[in-house]
Tab-separated table of C-alpha atoms in Angstrom:
chain	number	residue	atom	x	y	z
A	1	UNK	CA	67.248	167.966	59.406
A	2	UNK	CA	70.555	168.227	57.588
A	3	UNK	CA	73.073	170.437	59.275
A	4	UNK	CA	73.255	173.225	56.709
A	5	UNK	CA	75.638	176.052	57.336
A	6	UNK	CA	74.484	179.612	56.654
A	7	UNK	CA	76.565	182.759	56.624
A	8	UNK	CA	74.763	185.972	57.578
A	9	UNK	CA	76.492	189.198	56.516
A	10	UNK	CA	74.929	192.317	58.033
A	11	UNK	CA	76.504	195.406	59.552
A	12	UNK	CA	73.542	196.313	61.683
A	13	UNK	CA	74.055	194.614	65.021
A	14	UNK	CA	70.424	194.026	66.068
A	15	UNK	CA	69.346	192.627	62.745
A	16	UNK	CA	72.418	190.388	62.610
A	17	UNK	CA	71.602	188.961	66.025
A	18	UNK	CA	67.950	188.489	65.115
A	19	UNK	CA	68.855	186.538	61.978
A	20	UNK	CA	71.423	184.501	63.862
A	21	UNK	CA	68.841	183.632	66.489
A	22	UNK	CA	65.966	182.725	64.160
A	23	UNK	CA	67.988	180.845	61.566
A	24	UNK	CA	70.050	179.235	64.320
A	25	UNK	CA	67.019	177.204	65.366
A	26	UNK	CA	67.316	175.211	62.157
A	27	UNK	CA	70.767	175.788	60.798
A	28	UNK	CA	74.367	176.194	61.731
A	29	UNK	CA	74.708	180.003	61.493
A	30	UNK	CA	77.860	182.095	61.363
A	31	UNK	CA	77.926	185.871	61.025
A	32	UNK	CA	80.060	188.653	59.604
A	33	UNK	CA	79.552	192.411	59.747
A	34	UNK	CA	80.935	193.247	56.311
A	35	UNK	CA	82.182	191.691	53.078
A	36	UNK	CA	85.778	191.368	54.196
A	37	UNK	CA	84.864	189.485	57.327
A	38	UNK	CA	82.520	187.350	55.276
A	39	UNK	CA	85.367	186.253	52.998
A	40	UNK	CA	87.369	185.278	56.077
A	41	UNK	CA	84.459	183.169	57.375
A	42	UNK	CA	84.083	181.558	53.948
A	43	UNK	CA	87.786	180.726	53.869
A	44	UNK	CA	87.427	178.950	57.231
A	45	UNK	CA	84.489	176.876	56.064
A	46	UNK	CA	82.406	177.096	52.933
A	47	UNK	CA	78.771	177.782	53.832
A	48	UNK	CA	75.795	176.190	52.100
A	49	UNK	CA	74.046	179.549	51.705
A	50	UNK	CA	74.865	183.244	52.114
A	51	UNK	CA	72.463	185.991	53.202
A	52	UNK	CA	73.994	189.408	52.769
A	53	UNK	CA	73.084	193.044	53.230
A	54	UNK	CA	74.089	195.364	50.408
A	55	UNK	CA	75.153	198.588	52.086
A	56	UNK	CA	78.001	197.806	54.432
A	57	UNK	CA	81.278	199.495	55.407
A	58	UNK	CA	84.647	198.242	54.080
A	59	UNK	CA	83.242	195.858	51.492
A	60	UNK	CA	79.640	196.010	50.362
A	61	UNK	CA	77.315	193.208	49.303
A	62	UNK	CA	77.943	193.602	45.594
A	63	UNK	CA	81.711	193.352	46.037
A	64	UNK	CA	81.243	190.293	48.240
A	65	UNK	CA	78.908	188.655	45.777
A	66	UNK	CA	81.301	189.277	42.938
A	67	UNK	CA	84.255	187.872	44.935
A	68	UNK	CA	82.217	184.777	45.804
A	69	UNK	CA	81.270	184.288	42.164
A	70	UNK	CA	84.838	184.611	40.945
A	71	UNK	CA	85.992	181.776	43.172
A	72	UNK	CA	85.215	178.395	41.632
A	73	UNK	CA	84.776	176.773	45.034
A	74	UNK	CA	82.130	179.239	46.132
A	75	UNK	CA	80.475	180.347	42.908
A	76	UNK	CA	77.608	177.884	43.260
A	77	UNK	CA	76.617	178.872	46.803
A	78	UNK	CA	73.032	180.218	46.842
A	79	UNK	CA	73.108	183.938	47.591
A	80	UNK	CA	70.285	186.043	49.058
A	81	UNK	CA	70.477	189.822	49.178
A	82	UNK	CA	68.782	191.912	51.807
A	83	UNK	CA	67.840	195.233	50.222
A	84	UNK	CA	66.157	198.345	51.544
A	85	UNK	CA	62.616	198.547	50.254
A	86	UNK	CA	63.122	201.838	48.488
A	87	UNK	CA	66.292	200.764	46.797
A	88	UNK	CA	64.903	199.530	43.485
A	89	UNK	CA	68.194	200.241	41.729
A	90	UNK	CA	70.067	197.819	43.960
A	91	UNK	CA	67.446	195.185	43.478
A	92	UNK	CA	67.787	195.381	39.724
A	93	UNK	CA	71.556	195.362	39.908
A	94	UNK	CA	71.361	192.351	42.201
A	95	UNK	CA	69.183	190.485	39.750
A	96	UNK	CA	71.634	191.194	36.971
A	97	UNK	CA	74.646	189.882	38.867
A	98	UNK	CA	73.088	186.458	39.328
A	99	UNK	CA	71.792	186.648	42.853
A	100	UNK	CA	69.409	183.785	43.651
A	101	UNK	CA	66.914	185.804	45.622
A	102	UNK	CA	66.445	189.110	47.349
A	103	UNK	CA	64.420	190.160	50.338
A	104	UNK	CA	63.384	193.731	50.944
A	105	UNK	CA	63.799	195.263	54.375
A	106	UNK	CA	61.899	195.432	56.606
A	107	UNK	CA	61.116	191.823	55.940
A	108	UNK	CA	58.974	189.097	57.308
A	109	UNK	CA	61.221	186.566	58.978
A	110	UNK	CA	58.907	183.667	58.071
A	111	UNK	CA	59.159	184.638	54.443
A	112	UNK	CA	62.940	184.673	54.665
A	113	UNK	CA	62.949	181.260	56.338
A	114	UNK	CA	60.782	179.735	53.654
A	115	UNK	CA	62.979	181.121	50.878
A	116	UNK	CA	66.108	179.828	52.601
A	117	UNK	CA	64.450	176.444	52.930
A	118	UNK	CA	63.459	176.371	49.305
A	119	UNK	CA	66.901	177.311	48.045
A	120	UNK	CA	68.650	174.735	50.204
A	121	UNK	CA	66.137	172.105	49.190
A	122	UNK	CA	66.773	172.842	45.533
A	123	UNK	CA	70.534	172.600	46.001
A	124	UNK	CA	70.075	169.298	47.783
A	125	UNK	CA	67.926	167.820	45.025
A	126	UNK	CA	70.424	168.935	42.433
A	127	UNK	CA	73.272	167.370	44.419
A	128	UNK	CA	71.368	164.128	44.846
A	129	UNK	CA	70.622	163.868	41.160
A	130	UNK	CA	74.259	164.396	40.355
A	131	UNK	CA	75.341	161.822	42.951
A	132	UNK	CA	72.862	159.319	41.564
A	133	UNK	CA	74.178	159.802	38.073
A	134	UNK	CA	77.799	159.354	39.091
A	135	UNK	CA	76.841	156.440	41.359
A	136	UNK	CA	75.098	154.638	38.527
A	137	UNK	CA	78.123	155.122	36.358
A	138	UNK	CA	80.394	153.628	39.030
A	139	UNK	CA	77.993	150.754	39.588
A	140	UNK	CA	77.968	149.953	35.895
A	141	UNK	CA	81.731	149.890	35.810
A	142	UNK	CA	81.886	147.671	38.861
A	143	UNK	CA	79.905	144.995	37.054
A	144	UNK	CA	81.042	142.362	34.602
A	145	UNK	CA	79.785	142.610	31.062
A	146	UNK	CA	79.779	138.850	30.601
A	147	UNK	CA	80.419	135.630	32.492
A	148	UNK	CA	82.533	132.571	31.717
A	149	UNK	CA	80.818	129.978	29.603
A	150	UNK	CA	81.939	126.521	30.626
A	151	UNK	CA	80.514	123.118	29.799
A	152	UNK	CA	78.535	121.379	32.475
A	153	UNK	CA	78.291	124.518	34.569
A	154	UNK	CA	75.663	127.143	35.001
A	155	UNK	CA	76.830	130.576	36.104
A	156	UNK	CA	74.413	133.277	37.153
A	157	UNK	CA	74.929	136.715	38.524
A	158	UNK	CA	72.526	139.311	39.793
A	159	UNK	CA	73.235	142.816	40.914
A	160	UNK	CA	70.862	145.554	41.857
A	161	UNK	CA	72.760	148.643	42.953
A	162	UNK	CA	70.758	151.170	44.945
A	163	UNK	CA	71.275	154.880	44.786
A	164	UNK	CA	72.166	154.983	48.455
A	165	UNK	CA	73.664	151.535	48.522
A	166	UNK	CA	77.165	150.526	49.351
A	167	UNK	CA	80.316	149.527	47.593
A	168	UNK	CA	79.644	146.036	46.299
A	169	UNK	CA	82.006	144.712	43.691
A	170	UNK	CA	82.281	141.684	41.462
A	171	UNK	CA	84.855	140.729	38.897
A	172	UNK	CA	86.328	137.675	37.211
A	173	UNK	CA	89.252	136.751	35.038
A	174	UNK	CA	90.644	133.657	33.399
A	175	UNK	CA	93.985	133.403	35.180
A	176	UNK	CA	95.190	130.578	32.931
A	177	UNK	CA	93.356	128.395	30.450
A	178	UNK	CA	90.772	126.511	32.507
A	179	UNK	CA	91.467	128.431	35.738
A	180	UNK	CA	89.213	131.272	36.720
A	181	UNK	CA	89.391	133.741	39.577
A	182	UNK	CA	86.253	135.416	40.882
A	183	UNK	CA	86.378	138.479	43.091
A	184	UNK	CA	83.396	139.305	45.273
A	185	UNK	CA	83.661	142.090	47.796
A	186	UNK	CA	82.089	144.878	49.706
A	187	UNK	CA	83.810	148.117	50.588
A	188	UNK	CA	82.484	149.517	53.846
A	189	UNK	CA	80.439	152.656	53.801
A	190	UNK	CA	77.415	154.015	52.052
A	191	UNK	CA	76.583	156.102	49.052
A	192	UNK	CA	78.766	157.674	46.450
A	193	UNK	CA	81.860	157.647	48.626
A	194	UNK	CA	81.663	153.868	49.096
A	195	UNK	CA	81.124	153.356	45.391
A	196	UNK	CA	84.137	155.480	44.631
A	197	UNK	CA	86.266	153.544	47.113
A	198	UNK	CA	84.953	150.280	45.708
A	199	UNK	CA	85.914	151.415	42.244
A	200	UNK	CA	89.466	152.302	43.214
A	201	UNK	CA	89.757	149.241	45.431
A	202	UNK	CA	88.747	146.991	42.549
A	203	UNK	CA	91.528	148.604	40.534
A	204	UNK	CA	94.003	147.641	43.265
A	205	UNK	CA	92.677	144.104	43.429
A	206	UNK	CA	92.836	143.624	39.667
A	207	UNK	CA	96.341	144.957	39.316
A	208	UNK	CA	97.546	142.957	42.322
A	209	UNK	CA	96.135	139.761	40.877
A	210	UNK	CA	97.536	140.467	37.420
A	211	UNK	CA	100.953	141.267	38.808
A	212	UNK	CA	101.048	138.065	40.850
A	213	UNK	CA	99.496	135.591	38.455
A	214	UNK	CA	102.824	134.552	37.064
A	215	UNK	CA	104.026	133.408	40.451
A	216	UNK	CA	100.841	132.237	42.137
A	217	UNK	CA	97.188	131.384	41.700
A	218	UNK	CA	96.623	130.974	45.424
A	219	UNK	CA	93.716	133.137	46.632
A	220	UNK	CA	95.308	133.340	50.088
A	221	UNK	CA	98.565	134.710	48.731
A	222	UNK	CA	96.692	137.203	46.591
A	223	UNK	CA	94.652	138.181	49.647
A	224	UNK	CA	97.771	138.767	51.734
A	225	UNK	CA	99.102	141.095	49.101
A	226	UNK	CA	95.847	143.038	48.775
A	227	UNK	CA	95.748	143.461	52.551
A	228	UNK	CA	99.314	144.776	52.542
A	229	UNK	CA	98.397	147.299	49.866
A	230	UNK	CA	95.440	148.507	51.930
A	231	UNK	CA	97.587	148.778	55.059
A	232	UNK	CA	100.582	150.493	53.470
A	233	UNK	CA	99.065	152.874	50.996
A	234	UNK	CA	97.970	156.152	52.632
A	235	UNK	CA	95.179	156.933	50.115
A	236	UNK	CA	93.538	153.647	51.080
A	237	UNK	CA	93.835	154.317	54.822
A	238	UNK	CA	90.111	154.684	55.374
A	239	UNK	CA	89.188	151.761	53.162
A	240	UNK	CA	88.009	148.561	54.763
A	241	UNK	CA	86.672	145.788	52.656
A	242	UNK	CA	85.460	142.266	52.900
A	243	UNK	CA	86.683	140.157	50.035
A	244	UNK	CA	86.117	136.674	48.752
A	245	UNK	CA	88.628	135.384	46.224
A	246	UNK	CA	87.543	132.199	44.517
A	247	UNK	CA	89.698	130.140	42.217
A	248	UNK	CA	87.653	127.780	40.102
A	249	UNK	CA	89.023	124.883	38.053
A	250	UNK	CA	86.003	123.420	36.267
A	251	UNK	CA	87.894	120.436	34.836
A	252	UNK	CA	88.562	119.217	38.381
A	253	UNK	CA	85.279	120.595	39.780
A	254	UNK	CA	87.515	122.251	42.320
A	255	UNK	CA	87.013	125.521	44.153
A	256	UNK	CA	89.786	127.097	46.215
A	257	UNK	CA	88.902	130.189	48.140
A	258	UNK	CA	90.196	132.678	50.674
A	259	UNK	CA	87.643	134.703	52.590
A	260	UNK	CA	88.531	137.992	54.272
A	261	UNK	CA	85.567	138.681	56.520
A	262	UNK	CA	83.045	138.433	53.721
A	263	UNK	CA	79.571	136.924	54.082
A	264	UNK	CA	80.177	133.204	54.053
A	265	UNK	CA	79.216	131.475	50.815
A	266	UNK	CA	76.723	128.652	50.789
A	267	UNK	CA	76.603	125.330	48.979
A	268	UNK	CA	73.101	124.739	47.680
A	269	UNK	CA	71.889	121.349	46.536
A	270	UNK	CA	68.637	119.452	46.124
A	271	UNK	CA	68.782	118.393	49.783
A	272	UNK	CA	69.392	121.833	51.256
A	273	UNK	CA	72.234	124.174	52.094
A	274	UNK	CA	75.535	124.156	53.872
A	275	UNK	CA	77.645	127.120	54.932
A	276	UNK	CA	81.164	127.280	53.529
A	277	UNK	CA	82.587	127.996	56.917
A	278	UNK	CA	86.209	128.938	57.031
A	279	UNK	CA	87.043	132.633	56.857
A	280	UNK	CA	89.685	135.100	58.000
A	281	UNK	CA	89.736	138.737	59.026
A	282	UNK	CA	88.402	141.627	57.005
A	283	UNK	CA	90.938	143.618	54.957
A	284	UNK	CA	92.568	146.865	55.950
A	285	UNK	CA	92.608	146.369	59.704
A	286	UNK	CA	95.538	144.218	60.705
A	287	UNK	CA	98.913	144.274	58.909
A	288	UNK	CA	99.690	140.850	60.366
A	289	UNK	CA	96.447	139.210	59.328
A	290	UNK	CA	96.956	135.822	57.731
A	291	UNK	CA	94.791	134.234	55.115
A	292	UNK	CA	94.301	130.582	54.359
A	293	UNK	CA	93.226	128.711	51.253
A	294	UNK	CA	90.361	126.261	51.574
A	295	UNK	CA	89.579	123.687	48.908
A	296	UNK	CA	86.124	122.452	48.045
A	297	UNK	CA	85.251	119.626	45.723
A	298	UNK	CA	81.996	120.761	44.186
A	299	UNK	CA	79.556	117.830	44.119
A	300	UNK	CA	77.308	116.997	41.265
A	301	UNK	CA	74.130	119.092	40.998
A	302	UNK	CA	75.307	121.620	43.563
A	303	UNK	CA	75.746	125.382	43.477
A	304	UNK	CA	78.334	127.528	45.174
A	305	UNK	CA	76.516	130.744	46.064
A	306	UNK	CA	78.141	133.968	47.232
A	307	UNK	CA	76.454	137.250	48.131
A	308	UNK	CA	77.003	140.559	49.883
A	309	UNK	CA	75.594	141.873	53.151
A	310	UNK	CA	72.708	143.734	51.500
A	311	UNK	CA	71.032	140.347	51.360
A	312	UNK	CA	71.849	139.141	54.870
A	313	UNK	CA	71.036	142.520	56.445
A	314	UNK	CA	67.606	142.725	54.835
A	315	UNK	CA	65.085	143.193	57.634
A	316	UNK	CA	62.443	140.456	57.880
A	317	UNK	CA	58.848	140.677	59.113
A	318	UNK	CA	60.099	139.433	62.471
A	319	UNK	CA	62.242	142.570	62.788
A	320	UNK	CA	65.430	140.517	62.611
A	321	UNK	CA	67.854	140.537	59.723
A	322	UNK	CA	67.650	137.676	57.209
A	323	UNK	CA	71.101	136.415	58.200
A	324	UNK	CA	72.653	133.185	57.000
A	325	UNK	CA	69.679	131.228	58.250
A	326	UNK	CA	67.133	133.195	56.247
A	327	UNK	CA	69.270	133.088	53.120
A	328	UNK	CA	69.776	129.339	53.323
A	329	UNK	CA	66.081	128.727	53.757
A	330	UNK	CA	65.252	130.878	50.742
A	331	UNK	CA	68.059	129.341	48.672
A	332	UNK	CA	66.974	125.771	49.392
A	333	UNK	CA	63.506	126.579	48.125
A	334	UNK	CA	64.922	128.308	45.060
A	335	UNK	CA	67.357	125.594	44.043
A	336	UNK	CA	65.146	123.723	41.615
A	337	UNK	CA	63.685	126.827	40.017
A	338	UNK	CA	64.432	127.929	36.478
A	339	UNK	CA	66.066	131.120	37.703
A	340	UNK	CA	67.285	130.316	41.215
A	341	UNK	CA	68.616	133.792	42.024
A	342	UNK	CA	65.398	135.459	41.012
A	343	UNK	CA	63.450	132.952	43.044
A	344	UNK	CA	65.774	133.346	46.045
A	345	UNK	CA	65.273	137.106	46.024
A	346	UNK	CA	61.514	136.733	45.718
A	347	UNK	CA	61.473	134.304	48.637
A	348	UNK	CA	63.379	136.777	50.783
A	349	UNK	CA	61.176	139.691	49.775
A	350	UNK	CA	58.095	137.687	50.709
A	351	UNK	CA	59.455	137.436	54.247
A	352	UNK	CA	60.681	141.044	54.388
A	353	UNK	CA	59.238	143.805	56.489
A	354	UNK	CA	59.209	146.135	53.478
A	355	UNK	CA	58.771	144.483	50.062
A	356	UNK	CA	61.905	145.965	48.555
A	357	UNK	CA	65.604	145.678	49.218
A	358	UNK	CA	67.141	148.406	51.352
A	359	UNK	CA	70.683	148.033	50.093
A	360	UNK	CA	72.725	146.833	47.144
A	361	UNK	CA	72.002	143.235	46.271
A	362	UNK	CA	74.653	141.051	44.707
A	363	UNK	CA	74.362	137.298	44.241
A	364	UNK	CA	76.713	134.980	42.406
A	365	UNK	CA	75.671	131.438	41.571
A	366	UNK	CA	78.106	128.806	40.260
A	367	UNK	CA	76.343	125.516	39.699
A	368	UNK	CA	77.733	122.205	38.613
A	369	UNK	CA	74.984	120.607	36.608
A	370	UNK	CA	73.547	117.284	37.588
A	371	UNK	CA	74.017	114.144	35.526
A	372	UNK	CA	70.383	114.326	34.526
A	373	UNK	CA	70.837	117.841	33.248
A	374	UNK	CA	69.650	117.729	29.684
A	375	UNK	CA	67.868	120.331	27.678
A	376	UNK	CA	65.489	121.921	28.059
A	377	UNK	CA	65.453	121.542	31.834
A	378	UNK	CA	65.384	118.639	34.270
A	379	UNK	CA	61.752	117.712	34.414
A	380	UNK	CA	60.153	114.854	36.166
A	381	UNK	CA	59.368	112.256	33.493
A	382	UNK	CA	58.016	109.565	35.830
A	383	UNK	CA	54.607	109.512	34.255
A	384	UNK	CA	55.697	108.803	30.732
B	1	UNK	CA	75.677	167.009	54.958
B	2	UNK	CA	75.039	163.953	57.068
B	3	UNK	CA	71.835	163.653	59.025
B	4	UNK	CA	72.852	163.655	62.636
B	5	UNK	CA	70.286	163.176	65.308
B	6	UNK	CA	72.005	161.002	67.859
B	7	UNK	CA	74.806	161.871	70.188
B	8	UNK	CA	77.301	159.628	71.866
B	9	UNK	CA	77.972	160.057	75.515
B	10	UNK	CA	81.576	159.819	76.549
B	11	UNK	CA	82.732	159.095	80.058
B	12	UNK	CA	86.379	159.476	80.943
B	13	UNK	CA	87.946	156.702	83.042
B	14	UNK	CA	91.432	158.034	83.457
B	15	UNK	CA	93.862	160.104	81.437
B	16	UNK	CA	93.977	157.901	78.407
B	17	UNK	CA	90.895	155.713	78.691
B	18	UNK	CA	87.309	156.633	77.855
B	19	UNK	CA	83.997	154.815	77.707
B	20	UNK	CA	81.811	155.544	74.686
B	21	UNK	CA	78.155	154.536	74.962
B	22	UNK	CA	77.086	153.383	71.530
B	23	UNK	CA	73.341	153.601	72.133
B	24	UNK	CA	70.683	151.888	70.034
B	25	UNK	CA	72.420	151.988	66.689
B	26	UNK	CA	75.733	152.674	65.056
B	27	UNK	CA	75.107	152.798	61.338
B	28	UNK	CA	75.343	154.937	58.211
B	29	UNK	CA	73.199	157.606	59.848
B	30	UNK	CA	75.489	158.392	62.745
B	31	UNK	CA	78.851	156.839	61.856
B	32	UNK	CA	80.307	160.233	60.884
B	33	UNK	CA	79.322	161.618	64.248
B	34	UNK	CA	80.865	158.663	66.057
B	35	UNK	CA	84.072	159.270	64.132
B	36	UNK	CA	84.244	162.934	65.063
B	37	UNK	CA	83.363	162.199	68.708
B	38	UNK	CA	86.258	159.750	68.889
B	39	UNK	CA	88.615	162.053	67.033
B	40	UNK	CA	88.009	164.772	69.599
B	41	UNK	CA	88.851	162.266	72.322
B	42	UNK	CA	92.042	161.128	70.581
B	43	UNK	CA	93.120	164.746	70.185
B	44	UNK	CA	92.684	165.355	73.872
B	45	UNK	CA	94.813	162.349	74.722
B	46	UNK	CA	92.545	159.304	74.841
B	47	UNK	CA	94.216	156.110	73.652
B	48	UNK	CA	92.002	153.339	74.973
B	49	UNK	CA	88.358	153.147	74.061
B	50	UNK	CA	85.780	151.006	75.810
B	51	UNK	CA	82.740	150.759	73.557
B	52	UNK	CA	79.594	149.955	75.479
B	53	UNK	CA	77.203	147.966	73.280
B	54	UNK	CA	74.690	147.024	75.958
B	55	UNK	CA	71.806	148.811	74.226
B	56	UNK	CA	72.885	148.313	70.638
B	57	UNK	CA	70.501	146.606	68.257
B	58	UNK	CA	72.023	147.758	64.970
B	59	UNK	CA	75.618	147.771	63.807
B	60	UNK	CA	75.938	147.973	60.051
B	61	UNK	CA	79.037	147.909	57.897
B	62	UNK	CA	79.386	151.708	57.843
B	63	UNK	CA	79.214	151.734	61.637
B	64	UNK	CA	81.763	148.971	61.901
B	65	UNK	CA	83.959	150.873	59.446
B	66	UNK	CA	83.973	153.868	61.773
B	67	UNK	CA	85.192	151.624	64.612
B	68	UNK	CA	87.925	150.321	62.311
B	69	UNK	CA	89.020	153.893	61.595
B	70	UNK	CA	89.306	154.482	65.316
B	71	UNK	CA	91.334	151.305	65.709
B	72	UNK	CA	93.730	152.346	62.968
B	73	UNK	CA	94.149	155.712	64.642
B	74	UNK	CA	94.962	154.443	68.128
B	75	UNK	CA	96.855	151.237	67.421
B	76	UNK	CA	100.067	153.046	66.323
B	77	UNK	CA	99.807	154.933	69.654
B	78	UNK	CA	99.702	151.653	71.576
B	79	UNK	CA	96.013	152.234	72.193
B	80	UNK	CA	93.236	149.677	72.295
B	81	UNK	CA	89.617	149.464	71.299
B	82	UNK	CA	87.629	146.965	73.338
B	83	UNK	CA	83.997	145.928	73.250
B	84	UNK	CA	81.867	145.667	76.383
B	85	UNK	CA	78.439	144.054	76.868
B	86	UNK	CA	78.259	142.915	73.281
B	87	UNK	CA	74.671	142.363	72.187
B	88	UNK	CA	73.691	139.568	69.808
B	89	UNK	CA	73.366	141.657	66.623
B	90	UNK	CA	76.814	143.117	67.266
B	91	UNK	CA	78.202	139.659	67.967
B	92	UNK	CA	76.963	138.448	64.574
B	93	UNK	CA	78.804	141.233	62.721
B	94	UNK	CA	81.980	140.686	64.715
B	95	UNK	CA	81.838	136.964	63.968
B	96	UNK	CA	81.261	137.439	60.254
B	97	UNK	CA	84.115	139.854	59.827
B	98	UNK	CA	86.375	137.833	62.135
B	99	UNK	CA	87.328	140.984	63.962
B	100	UNK	CA	87.187	139.421	67.430
B	101	UNK	CA	90.892	138.805	66.834
B	102	UNK	CA	91.442	142.562	67.043
B	103	UNK	CA	88.797	143.816	69.456
B	104	UNK	CA	88.941	142.230	72.888
B	105	UNK	CA	85.531	141.603	74.379
B	106	UNK	CA	84.403	141.949	77.969
B	107	UNK	CA	81.118	140.937	79.578
B	108	UNK	CA	80.673	144.388	81.113
B	109	UNK	CA	82.087	147.900	81.115
B	110	UNK	CA	83.437	147.299	84.610
B	111	UNK	CA	85.301	144.203	83.516
B	112	UNK	CA	86.817	146.170	80.633
B	113	UNK	CA	87.786	148.961	83.022
B	114	UNK	CA	89.512	146.490	85.329
B	115	UNK	CA	91.540	145.141	82.441
B	116	UNK	CA	92.540	148.508	80.978
B	117	UNK	CA	92.886	150.931	83.865
């Protein structure tokens, strides 16, 4: 049960205590005995819902409701009036001023509880819809609109952001003619907050890379700088991210990467997989962390595959997470398929406890084509 | 409005060292609560944290992030965050993120206590 906070405003002591007791079983309840006190409570912490009597000394319910509505921060808080049964005038006035509900005294506590529930539920649904909308917008912006198109290479990318997923990010740029830099990362956390951090973090990464390109193309040097930014800049204090920076020079079939605590990439070929092992510490934790470049000569007919932890943390039928082992097994099987990423994901889902992914999924596939790679697709022609 | 159902038990060792029992999981569901539990401890003077992972089967990236926040809070105060009785799933995460360079590991809470207190 979410920890909703409710403010009860009632001058009559017994009733106030009763409401505090009954609502307190489900919610975090605070009380006030008149409108003035209520505004003080609200200033301390904004409640998720207000239940208020109308007739009270000092400041009555109408004055409170109007003060709450005037304040932008509080104007959307659901408001329930408690009115005396006979007081039809107040009820009508309450309806006019935009009160969400009213309960006539003496009231049935169960009825009050169910109305409170319903109002909070509605607010929650509304909030979730809004979050989902903003989240989708962030996710879209965190994705590339196109991919490099280079002879003799096949580049694939798949991303499936979930509403409650994390802060996966992917980006690429052509640093110089024939030199590309790919950015694959994951900002820690879940939901909208993580997506927002990922979005701002990607901005940092992009501007850092752009600013440094004139002096270096070394992923490790870029990584050092990004880590410094995360460590030194107060707004980024709570941001931790794993990041894989990959420099790719297709003419030389050369990959140079620096890995800051990100899921280790895999080389996939016709004979199976191999982990690209070397990596350094995750970003944002240690100001003295050092990052190292590692070079890889990409063999013929081999793919360099990178992914985020949504894939490795997928829970399998065994109850364990897929991990590197599970991913490599699925990738080996998928290698020869027309759409290897799609096939890889299907293979993993087949082994999953629940047949859908629980988190964001991001897979990047950079494949050097084989010598026998001719259109339409390498097919066995033995029998001809 | 985070769903919070689990609580973390905290056991003081001495003035500036506490043991936090992580329990079965530290993940997106209870990371906020872990953070606030630790913050309360830091405010009342704790600097060194022994995290007991003996029962922990799940540590996801949000959970790990909350440990990182703690580390960034106490390291300027000369504090430490150490891991005790690290289970296999936790070990995997620590390996992947290469954070064993920052969080010292001990085979048991007692061993960690001996080293810190």
